[in-house]
Every structure is written in C-alpha cells, then in structure tokens.
Amino acid sequence: MANEDKKDFNAMLKDNKGMPKLQIITDSKSIEKYGGSRMYFAPPIAYDEIMKQIPYGKVITVGKIREYFAAKNEADFTDPITAGIFVSIAAWASEQRSDSLTPYWRTLKANGELNSKYPGGIERQKAQLMAEGHTIIQKGRKNIKYYVADYEKALFDLSL
C-alpha cells in the first residue's frame, strides 16, 4: 500500500462495499483453478474479526480464512484478491487504533510466508512472531522470502 499515513484504514475497514456477496463466475480457467463457480466476497471487517481470534503462539493463513468463509457461506471459494487487500487493511487499521488491537502478524500468506505489506514490513512481523516463540526461516537466493518454520503445527483451527 502507498501513502499509509494519509489513509483512514478504520473507515476502510467499516466500508463493506456491498459485501458480503456471492457471485457466479463464468470464466472456465477460474472455475478450474478454484474448483467451482460460486465466489464469495467477505467484507473487510470480517477479516479483522477472524484475525482478532488468533491466540498468542498460533498463526493462520489468508488461505485458511478464505476456506472458512467459503464453507460458512456455501461458496466454492472466497475471492483471493480482496482477501489479500482486506487483511492488509485490517493490519493498518489496527495500527491506527489505540484500543481493540488486531494481532495481524499472526496472519500469514500461503505456505507460512510473512507479509511485506503489513505495518513495519517483514522485519516487524518477524520480530513479533519470534517473540511468540516461532522460528523464522529464509528461502530463496535472489527473491528472498521469509516463512514461519513448521507453521502447520501452529495453525489455528477455525471450526465451523
């Protein structure tokens, strides 16, 4: 995101933009990729609510949150684009509040990858996760990425 200091992320978090909604897609490549045509759109605040539930020492991936929303709303999948944007909005909104903080650093990208778009970038997320007992590993030579080692063991279970 750009110009974070000029944006009101809490207002963005509360703007549901007509969501939640279910949309039927017709693009055959997308249907094949995501396993169906029923695409769910969760509002930004829904991501924040889930992210607040992740306890100390546990983590979740954006993908697991998307799976939860899809199952809960009888959809084949949850839109991945808005999901990525909305978890970042939840993180930045938390930074702008002095109360009701969201432990956004516990929400990871696919395969346990850290999210460079969070406040403070990879370094802050890395420090916060390490303070909770997680081990961070680096992968790649040119395009270096950071991951929570054995994140599967620390995954929080969002049961329906």
Short mmCIF file of C-alpha atoms in Angstrom, two decimals:
data_model
loop_
_atom_site.label_atom_id
_atom_site.label_comp_id
_atom_site.label_asym_id
_atom_site.label_seq_id
_atom_site.Cartn_x
_atom_site.Cartn_y
_atom_site.Cartn_z
CA MET A 1 0.00 0.00 0.00
CA ALA A 2 1.11 3.56 -0.52
CA ASN A 3 0.57 6.76 1.47
CA GLU A 4 -0.48 4.83 4.58
CA ASP A 5 -0.10 7.96 6.71
CA LYS A 6 -2.80 9.74 4.68
CA LYS A 7 -5.44 6.99 4.77
CA ASP A 8 -8.11 6.24 7.34
CA PHE A 9 -7.88 2.47 7.44
CA ASN A 10 -10.54 2.13 10.13
CA ALA A 11 -13.03 3.84 7.80
CA MET A 12 -11.95 1.43 5.04
CA LEU A 13 -12.41 -1.48 7.43
CA LYS A 14 -16.00 -0.46 8.13
CA ASP A 15 -16.90 0.19 4.47
CA ASN A 16 -18.50 -3.07 3.38
CA LYS A 17 -18.69 -2.08 -0.31
CA GLY A 18 -21.84 -4.13 -0.79
CA MET A 19 -20.35 -7.21 0.82
CA PRO A 20 -20.89 -9.89 1.81
CA LYS A 21 -21.99 -11.17 -1.55
CA LEU A 22 -21.88 -14.28 -3.66
CA GLN A 23 -21.07 -14.03 -7.34
CA ILE A 24 -21.30 -16.68 -10.01
CA ILE A 25 -18.27 -16.63 -12.28
CA THR A 26 -18.27 -17.99 -15.82
CA ASP A 27 -14.57 -17.92 -16.73
CA SER A 28 -13.65 -21.58 -17.29
CA LYS A 29 -10.00 -21.11 -16.26
CA SER A 30 -11.01 -19.56 -12.94
CA ILE A 31 -13.63 -22.24 -12.35
CA GLU A 32 -11.00 -24.91 -12.94
CA LYS A 33 -8.41 -23.13 -10.78
CA TYR A 34 -10.70 -22.55 -7.81
CA GLY A 35 -12.89 -25.64 -8.09
CA GLY A 36 -16.24 -24.05 -8.79
CA SER A 37 -18.20 -21.05 -9.93
CA ARG A 38 -19.59 -19.71 -6.63
CA MET A 39 -17.21 -16.95 -5.46
CA TYR A 40 -17.77 -15.35 -2.07
CA PHE A 41 -16.73 -11.82 -1.14
CA ALA A 42 -16.31 -11.16 2.57
CA PRO A 43 -16.32 -7.56 3.82
CA PRO A 44 -13.10 -6.14 5.28
CA ILE A 45 -14.40 -6.17 8.86
CA ALA A 46 -14.98 -9.94 8.63
CA TYR A 47 -11.25 -10.49 8.10
CA ASP A 48 -10.47 -8.29 11.08
CA GLU A 49 -12.91 -10.26 13.24
CA ILE A 50 -11.24 -13.56 12.32
CA MET A 51 -7.73 -12.14 12.75
CA LYS A 52 -8.62 -11.00 16.28
CA GLN A 53 -9.46 -14.61 17.23
CA ILE A 54 -5.96 -15.98 16.62
CA PRO A 55 -4.39 -16.57 20.04
CA TYR A 56 -0.84 -15.94 21.18
CA GLY A 57 1.54 -18.53 19.72
CA LYS A 58 -0.84 -19.56 16.95
CA VAL A 59 -0.99 -18.47 13.30
CA ILE A 60 -3.38 -18.67 10.38
CA THR A 61 -3.00 -18.20 6.65
CA VAL A 62 -5.12 -15.99 4.45
CA GLY A 63 -5.98 -19.19 2.55
CA LYS A 64 -7.41 -20.82 5.68
CA ILE A 65 -9.54 -17.74 6.34
CA ARG A 66 -10.77 -17.87 2.73
CA GLU A 67 -11.62 -21.57 3.08
CA TYR A 68 -13.55 -20.84 6.26
CA PHE A 69 -15.59 -18.06 4.63
CA ALA A 70 -16.34 -20.21 1.58
CA ALA A 71 -17.53 -23.17 3.67
CA LYS A 72 -19.55 -20.98 6.01
CA ASN A 73 -21.31 -19.27 3.08
CA GLU A 74 -21.86 -22.27 0.80
CA ALA A 75 -19.43 -20.97 -1.82
CA ASP A 76 -16.78 -22.81 -3.79
CA PHE A 77 -14.12 -20.26 -2.87
CA THR A 78 -13.55 -16.78 -1.47
CA ASP A 79 -12.08 -14.11 -3.72
CA PRO A 80 -8.29 -14.13 -3.25
CA ILE A 81 -7.67 -10.55 -4.42
CA THR A 82 -9.95 -8.83 -1.93
CA ALA A 83 -8.75 -11.21 0.79
CA GLY A 84 -5.16 -10.03 0.40
CA ILE A 85 -6.20 -6.39 0.35
CA PHE A 86 -8.54 -6.73 3.32
CA VAL A 87 -6.03 -8.43 5.64
CA SER A 88 -3.64 -5.54 4.93
CA ILE A 89 -6.39 -3.02 5.67
CA ALA A 90 -7.10 -4.82 8.97
CA ALA A 91 -3.40 -4.63 9.87
CA TRP A 92 -3.09 -0.93 9.10
CA ALA A 93 -6.40 -0.16 10.83
CA SER A 94 -5.08 -1.84 13.96
CA GLU A 95 -2.00 0.37 13.83
CA GLN A 96 -4.23 3.46 13.77
CA ARG A 97 -6.20 2.41 16.89
CA SER A 98 -5.12 2.67 20.49
CA ASP A 99 -7.61 0.02 21.63
CA SER A 100 -9.08 -3.18 20.23
CA LEU A 101 -5.84 -4.15 18.53
CA THR A 102 -5.75 -6.90 15.93
CA PRO A 103 -2.75 -9.30 16.16
CA TYR A 104 -2.33 -9.14 12.38
CA TRP A 105 1.23 -10.52 12.49
CA ARG A 106 -0.31 -13.94 13.18
CA THR A 107 -1.98 -13.96 9.73
CA LEU A 108 0.41 -15.32 7.13
CA LYS A 109 0.40 -15.63 3.39
CA ALA A 110 0.42 -19.02 1.65
CA ASN A 111 2.82 -21.66 2.97
CA GLY A 112 3.55 -19.62 6.08
CA GLU A 113 5.11 -16.67 4.25
CA LEU A 114 5.45 -13.33 6.04
CA ASN A 115 3.61 -10.33 4.59
CA SER A 116 5.74 -7.36 3.50
CA LYS A 117 2.63 -5.16 3.21
CA TYR A 118 1.95 -5.13 6.94
CA PRO A 119 3.00 -2.15 9.07
CA GLY A 120 6.75 -2.36 9.67
CA GLY A 121 7.08 -4.90 6.86
CA ILE A 122 8.73 -8.28 7.21
CA GLU A 123 11.10 -7.16 9.96
CA ARG A 124 8.35 -6.19 12.39
CA GLN A 125 6.23 -9.26 11.64
CA LYS A 126 9.31 -11.41 12.05
CA ALA A 127 10.13 -9.85 15.44
CA GLN A 128 6.53 -10.18 16.69
CA LEU A 129 6.30 -13.84 15.67
CA MET A 130 9.70 -14.67 17.15
CA ALA A 131 8.60 -13.03 20.42
CA GLU A 132 5.73 -15.55 20.46
CA GLY A 133 8.13 -18.48 20.03
CA HIS A 134 8.04 -19.02 16.27
CA THR A 135 11.14 -19.75 14.22
CA ILE A 136 11.51 -17.76 11.00
CA ILE A 137 13.38 -19.21 8.05
CA GLN A 138 14.63 -17.55 4.88
CA LYS A 139 14.18 -19.14 1.47
CA GLY A 140 15.49 -18.13 -1.92
CA ARG A 141 18.69 -16.65 -3.28
CA LYS A 142 17.53 -13.76 -5.39
CA ASN A 143 13.91 -13.30 -4.39
CA ILE A 144 14.34 -13.86 -0.66
CA LYS A 145 11.19 -14.66 1.29
CA TYR A 146 10.65 -15.36 4.97
CA TYR A 147 8.45 -18.09 6.42
CA VAL A 148 7.35 -19.41 9.77
CA ALA A 149 9.06 -22.78 10.14
CA ASP A 150 6.61 -25.63 10.72
CA TYR A 151 3.71 -23.17 10.62
CA GLU A 152 1.32 -26.09 10.11
CA LYS A 153 1.89 -27.14 13.74
CA ALA A 154 0.87 -23.68 14.95
CA LEU A 155 -2.17 -23.26 12.69
CA PHE A 156 -5.26 -22.09 14.49
CA ASP A 157 -8.32 -24.20 13.69
CA LEU A 158 -11.29 -22.15 12.52
CA SER A 159 -14.02 -24.67 13.10
CA LEU A 160 -17.45 -24.10 11.62
#
